[in-house]
Amino acid sequence: MKFGVVRFPGSCDEVDALRAARRVGDAELLWHGERDLKGADAIIVPGGFSYGDYLRAGAIARFSPVMESVIAFARDGGLVLGICNGFQVLCEAKLLPGALLPNANLRFTFRQVDLDVVRGDTAFTCACGSDGGLSAHPPHSILSIPAKHSWGRYYADEQQLAALEQNGQVVLRYALGENFNGSLNDIAGVRNERGNVFGLMPHPEHAVDELTGSTDGLCIFASMRLAVEGARV
Amino acid sequence: MAGQNRVRARVLIRPKAGILDPQGEAVQRALPALGFEGVANVHVGRLVELDVEDPSQLEPMCEKLLANPLVEDYEIVLREGAQDADAGGTRQGLGIRYRDIQ
């Protein structure tokens, strides 16, 4: 199982994403100017400030050569995870519905947040049971992972929002009292209708070691590994 | 010849009506504190200024890159005398208005 982690000019969380992915499999960086995904089984579009966040967060990165390949990879059913700026890029690329707007508090905010795992049966959360194993998939487990962003207010229009809820595309919600950015319906992470593309604003890659207080983020990467290897069987 | 007949355009981009605009609200709250009363509907957006040979490309430029039509309205403003059939006109339903720069 090999993860490809995209690096744009202005990315800053790609090394943590690489290290997190390496806890569950192989991982390699993918340069934004190249189209080669280097045989990756799953792609991570990491956090940061791709292309300086010029114009709008993710607006320019979405047209980079590597994203052409990532978009094709996603259309073929490949697993794509977008974290923070990566989530913004995936929305701009229309791989995910909606958009991320400036935080309602107008501040860059960095804090540990509790997230409700609304769905524990997705390719990105299937290892997020309370025991971290395959057997238990409680419908509501909680992940404690950090969020740090200024543009994290998830928005979708009324119709899209209704469709998201109806199709079960909301995977993570901010727990009660944790929605500091004003996201609609407390949405912290959504997937596409097909279920192979997932984006979230908080950073699971920063919560994979006791050193930083939580290892809850690891289950996102472990889930992707399970999904990829399960698909091979 | 290419580059000889460019038209100056301004694209004004603002949050769509009905979407929470915390920047606009913050400015609106700040003005009375400075003694400016009677101000309403403040919205903060951005301005993209550009010279184009073919003004008809402005709309697809906005749709594809300059604005995010899901959350932003845009207004294309052309310099007076621009050779565009839509200059001064209004396109309904797209949230786009063309008008001449004063």
Coordinates of C-alpha atoms in Angstrom, one line a residue:
Chain A
M1 CA 0.0 0.0 0.0
K2 CA 1.5 3.3 -1.1
F3 CA 0.3 6.8 -0.4
G4 CA 1.2 9.7 -2.7
V5 CA 1.4 13.0 -0.9
V6 CA 1.2 16.1 -3.1
R7 CA 3.5 19.0 -2.5
F8 CA 2.6 22.4 -3.9
P9 CA 4.7 25.5 -3.5
G10 CA 3.3 26.8 -0.2
S11 CA 2.3 23.4 1.2
C12 CA 3.4 23.1 4.8
D13 CA 1.8 19.9 6.2
E14 CA 3.0 17.5 3.5
V15 CA 5.9 16.1 5.6
D16 CA 3.6 15.4 8.6
A17 CA 1.1 13.8 6.2
L18 CA 4.0 11.7 4.7
R19 CA 5.1 10.6 8.2
A20 CA 1.5 9.8 9.2
A21 CA 1.0 7.7 6.1
R22 CA 4.3 5.9 6.7
R23 CA 2.9 4.6 10.0
V24 CA 0.5 2.5 8.0
G25 CA 2.2 2.0 4.7
D26 CA 4.7 3.4 2.2
A27 CA 4.4 7.0 1.1
E28 CA 6.1 9.3 -1.3
L29 CA 5.9 13.0 -2.2
L30 CA 4.5 14.1 -5.5
W31 CA 5.7 17.4 -6.9
H32 CA 2.9 19.7 -8.2
G33 CA 4.6 20.2 -11.5
E34 CA 4.6 16.6 -12.4
R35 CA 1.8 14.4 -13.6
D36 CA 3.3 11.1 -12.5
L37 CA 1.5 9.7 -9.4
K38 CA 4.4 7.2 -9.0
G39 CA 2.1 4.2 -8.7
A40 CA 0.3 5.5 -5.5
D41 CA -2.7 3.5 -4.3
A42 CA -4.1 6.5 -2.6
I43 CA -3.5 10.3 -2.7
I44 CA -3.3 12.8 0.1
V45 CA -3.6 16.5 -0.8
P46 CA -2.1 18.2 2.3
G47 CA -2.6 21.4 4.2
G48 CA -0.8 24.6 3.8
F49 CA -1.1 27.7 1.6
S50 CA -0.7 26.3 -1.9
Y51 CA 0.3 29.0 -4.4
G52 CA 0.2 31.5 -1.6
D53 CA -3.6 31.1 -1.3
Y54 CA -3.7 33.8 -4.1
L55 CA -7.2 34.7 -5.4
R56 CA -8.9 32.1 -3.2
A57 CA -7.5 29.2 -1.2
G58 CA -7.0 26.3 -3.6
A59 CA -8.1 28.2 -6.7
I60 CA -4.8 28.1 -8.5
A61 CA -3.5 24.7 -7.1
R62 CA -6.5 23.1 -8.6
F63 CA -5.1 23.7 -12.1
S64 CA -1.6 22.3 -11.4
P65 CA -0.3 19.4 -13.5
V66 CA -0.4 17.0 -10.6
M67 CA -4.1 17.8 -10.0
E68 CA -4.9 16.7 -13.6
S69 CA -3.7 13.3 -12.6
V70 CA -5.3 13.4 -9.2
I71 CA -8.7 14.3 -10.8
A72 CA -8.3 11.4 -13.3
F73 CA -7.3 9.1 -10.5
A74 CA -10.4 10.1 -8.5
R75 CA -12.7 9.6 -11.5
D76 CA -11.3 6.1 -11.8
G77 CA -12.3 5.4 -8.2
G78 CA -9.0 6.0 -6.5
L79 CA -9.0 7.1 -2.9
V80 CA -8.2 10.8 -2.4
L81 CA -7.9 12.5 1.0
G82 CA -7.8 16.3 1.2
I83 CA -6.8 17.9 4.5
C84 CA -7.4 21.6 5.2
N85 CA -5.9 23.4 2.2
G86 CA -6.2 20.0 0.4
F87 CA -10.0 20.0 1.2
Q88 CA -10.2 23.5 -0.3
V89 CA -8.3 22.3 -3.4
L90 CA -10.7 19.3 -3.8
C91 CA -13.7 21.6 -3.6
E92 CA -12.2 24.0 -6.1
A93 CA -11.6 21.0 -8.4
K94 CA -15.2 20.0 -8.0
L95 CA -14.2 16.6 -6.7
L96 CA -16.1 17.5 -3.5
P97 CA -19.3 19.6 -3.3
G98 CA -19.3 23.0 -1.5
A99 CA -16.7 25.6 -0.6
L100 CA -14.7 26.8 2.3
L101 CA -15.3 30.4 3.4
P102 CA -13.5 32.7 5.9
N103 CA -14.1 31.6 9.5
A104 CA -17.1 33.3 11.1
N105 CA -14.7 34.5 13.9
L106 CA -12.5 36.2 11.2
R107 CA -9.4 34.7 12.9
F108 CA -6.8 32.2 12.1
T109 CA -7.7 29.7 14.8
F110 CA -5.6 26.9 16.1
R111 CA -7.2 24.5 18.6
Q112 CA -7.8 20.9 19.4
V113 CA -11.3 19.9 18.3
D114 CA -13.6 17.0 19.1
L115 CA -15.2 15.5 16.0
D116 CA -18.1 13.2 15.8
V117 CA -17.6 10.3 13.4
V118 CA -21.0 10.4 11.8
R119 CA -20.1 7.4 9.6
G120 CA -17.7 4.7 10.7
D121 CA -18.3 2.7 7.5
T122 CA -16.5 4.8 4.9
A123 CA -13.1 4.2 3.3
F124 CA -11.7 6.9 5.4
T125 CA -13.2 6.0 8.8
C126 CA -13.6 2.3 8.8
A127 CA -10.7 1.9 11.3
C128 CA -12.0 4.6 13.6
G129 CA -13.9 2.3 15.9
S130 CA -13.4 2.9 19.6
D131 CA -10.9 0.1 19.8
G132 CA -9.2 1.2 16.7
G133 CA -9.8 -2.2 15.1
L134 CA -11.9 -3.6 12.3
S135 CA -14.6 -5.3 14.3
A136 CA -16.2 -2.4 16.1
H137 CA -17.8 0.4 14.0
P138 CA -19.7 2.4 16.5
P139 CA -21.8 5.0 14.7
H140 CA -20.6 7.7 17.0
S141 CA -17.0 7.7 18.1
I142 CA -15.2 10.9 18.8
L143 CA -11.8 12.0 17.4
S144 CA -9.7 14.6 19.1
I145 CA -7.5 16.3 16.5
P146 CA -6.2 19.8 15.9
A147 CA -7.7 22.3 13.5
K148 CA -5.8 25.4 12.3
H149 CA -7.1 27.6 9.5
S150 CA -8.7 30.9 8.6
W151 CA -10.9 29.7 5.8
G152 CA -12.7 26.7 7.2
R153 CA -16.4 27.6 7.2
Y154 CA -18.0 24.8 5.1
Y155 CA -20.7 26.1 2.8
A156 CA -23.0 24.4 0.4
D157 CA -26.2 25.8 -1.0
E158 CA -29.5 24.5 0.3
Q159 CA -30.0 21.9 -2.4
Q160 CA -26.4 20.6 -2.1
L161 CA -26.7 20.5 1.7
A162 CA -29.9 18.5 1.5
A163 CA -28.4 16.1 -0.9
L164 CA -25.3 15.7 1.2
E165 CA -27.3 14.8 4.3
Q166 CA -29.7 12.5 2.3
N167 CA -26.8 10.6 0.7
G168 CA -24.9 10.2 3.9
Q169 CA -21.9 12.2 2.6
V170 CA -21.3 14.0 5.9
V171 CA -18.6 11.9 7.5
L172 CA -17.4 14.1 10.4
R173 CA -19.1 16.9 12.3
Y174 CA -17.7 19.2 14.9
A175 CA -18.9 18.0 18.3
L176 CA -21.3 20.2 20.3
G177 CA -19.6 23.5 21.0
E178 CA -16.6 22.9 18.7
N179 CA -17.8 24.5 15.5
F180 CA -15.6 27.6 15.9
N181 CA -15.6 28.5 12.1
G182 CA -19.3 28.5 11.5
S183 CA -19.6 25.5 9.2
L184 CA -23.1 24.8 8.0
N185 CA -24.6 21.7 9.8
D186 CA -21.4 21.5 11.9
I187 CA -19.7 19.8 8.9
A188 CA -16.0 19.1 9.4
G189 CA -15.6 16.4 6.7
V190 CA -17.5 15.3 3.6
R191 CA -17.1 12.7 1.0
N192 CA -18.3 12.6 -2.6
E193 CA -21.3 10.6 -3.6
R194 CA -19.2 7.7 -4.8
G195 CA -17.3 7.6 -1.5
N196 CA -13.7 7.6 -2.8
V197 CA -12.9 11.3 -2.2
F198 CA -13.0 12.8 1.3
G199 CA -12.0 16.2 2.6
L200 CA -11.8 17.6 6.2
M201 CA -10.5 20.8 7.7
P202 CA -8.9 19.4 10.9
H203 CA -5.6 17.7 10.7
P204 CA -5.4 14.0 11.4
E205 CA -1.7 13.9 10.3
H206 CA -0.9 16.1 13.4
A207 CA -2.5 13.6 15.7
V208 CA -0.5 10.4 15.2
D209 CA 1.9 10.5 18.1
E210 CA 1.4 10.7 21.9
L211 CA 4.0 13.4 21.9
T212 CA 1.4 15.8 20.5
G213 CA -1.4 14.6 22.8
S214 CA -3.5 12.5 20.6
T215 CA -3.2 9.6 18.2
D216 CA -6.8 9.8 17.0
G217 CA -5.8 10.9 13.5
L218 CA -4.0 7.7 12.7
C219 CA -7.3 5.9 12.1
I220 CA -8.0 8.0 9.0
F221 CA -4.8 6.7 7.4
A222 CA -5.3 3.1 8.7
S223 CA -8.9 3.2 7.3
M224 CA -7.5 4.1 3.8
R225 CA -5.1 1.2 4.0
L226 CA -7.9 -1.2 5.0
A227 CA -10.0 0.1 2.1
V228 CA -7.2 -0.2 -0.5
E229 CA -6.2 -3.7 0.7
G230 CA -9.8 -4.8 1.1
A231 CA -10.5 -3.8 -2.5
R232 CA -7.6 -5.9 -3.7
V233 CA -8.9 -9.1 -2.1
Chain B
M1 CA -2.1 42.9 -34.3
A2 CA -2.1 41.0 -31.0
G3 CA -1.9 43.2 -28.0
Q4 CA -2.9 46.4 -29.8
N5 CA -6.6 46.4 -29.0
R6 CA -6.9 45.5 -25.4
V7 CA -9.8 46.7 -23.3
R8 CA -9.4 47.5 -19.6
A9 CA -11.8 45.5 -17.5
R10 CA -12.5 45.4 -13.8
V11 CA -14.0 42.4 -12.2
L12 CA -15.7 43.1 -8.9
I13 CA -16.2 40.0 -6.8
R14 CA -18.3 39.9 -3.7
P15 CA -19.9 37.3 -1.4
K16 CA -23.3 36.1 -2.7
A17 CA -26.3 37.7 -1.0
G18 CA -27.5 35.6 1.9
I19 CA -24.1 34.1 2.7
L20 CA -22.7 35.2 6.0
D21 CA -20.1 37.9 5.3
P22 CA -18.2 38.4 8.6
Q23 CA -15.8 40.9 7.0
G24 CA -18.7 43.1 5.8
E25 CA -20.3 42.8 9.2
A26 CA -17.1 43.8 11.0
V27 CA -16.7 46.9 8.8
Q28 CA -20.3 47.8 9.3
R29 CA -19.9 47.6 13.1
A30 CA -16.7 49.6 13.0
L31 CA -18.1 52.6 11.1
P32 CA -20.5 53.9 13.7
A33 CA -17.7 53.8 16.2
L34 CA -15.9 56.3 14.1
G35 CA -19.0 58.5 13.8
F36 CA -20.3 57.3 10.4
E37 CA -24.0 56.6 11.0
G38 CA -26.6 55.2 8.7
V39 CA -24.5 52.7 6.9
A40 CA -26.1 49.3 5.9
N41 CA -25.4 46.3 3.7
V42 CA -21.6 46.5 3.8
H43 CA -19.9 43.7 1.9
V44 CA -16.2 43.2 1.4
G45 CA -15.1 41.6 -1.8
R46 CA -12.1 42.0 -4.2
L47 CA -11.2 43.7 -7.4
V48 CA -9.4 42.1 -10.3
E49 CA -8.2 44.6 -12.9
L50 CA -7.1 43.3 -16.3
D51 CA -6.5 44.2 -19.9
V52 CA -8.1 41.8 -22.4
E53 CA -8.1 41.5 -26.1
D54 CA -11.4 39.6 -26.2
P55 CA -13.9 40.8 -23.5
S56 CA -16.2 37.9 -24.3
Q57 CA -13.6 35.8 -22.5
L58 CA -14.2 37.6 -19.2
E59 CA -17.3 35.7 -18.3
P60 CA -15.7 32.2 -18.7
M61 CA -12.6 33.5 -16.9
C62 CA -14.9 34.5 -14.0
E63 CA -16.7 31.2 -14.0
K64 CA -13.5 29.1 -14.2
L65 CA -11.0 31.0 -12.0
L66 CA -11.6 34.6 -10.9
A67 CA -14.7 33.9 -8.9
N68 CA -16.3 30.8 -7.3
P69 CA -19.9 31.0 -8.6
L70 CA -21.1 28.9 -5.7
V71 CA -20.4 31.5 -3.1
E72 CA -19.5 34.7 -5.1
D73 CA -21.3 37.1 -7.4
Y74 CA -19.2 39.0 -9.9
E75 CA -19.7 42.1 -12.0
I76 CA -17.7 42.8 -15.1
V77 CA -17.0 46.5 -15.7
L78 CA -15.6 47.5 -19.1
R79 CA -13.9 50.8 -20.0
E80 CA -16.1 53.2 -21.9
G81 CA -16.2 52.6 -25.6
A82 CA -15.4 48.9 -25.2
Q83 CA -16.3 46.9 -28.3
D84 CA -18.6 44.6 -26.5
A85 CA -22.2 44.1 -27.5
D86 CA -23.1 43.5 -23.8
A87 CA -21.4 46.6 -22.6
G88 CA -24.0 48.6 -20.6
G89 CA -26.5 45.7 -20.7
T90 CA -27.6 43.3 -18.1
R91 CA -27.5 39.5 -18.2
Q92 CA -30.3 38.2 -16.0
G93 CA -30.0 35.1 -14.0
L94 CA -26.2 34.9 -14.0
G95 CA -25.6 37.6 -11.5
I96 CA -23.5 39.5 -14.0
R97 CA -23.9 43.1 -14.9
Y98 CA -21.8 44.9 -17.5
R99 CA -21.6 48.6 -17.3
D100 CA -19.2 51.3 -18.5
I101 CA -16.7 52.7 -16.1
Q102 CA -17.6 56.3 -15.3

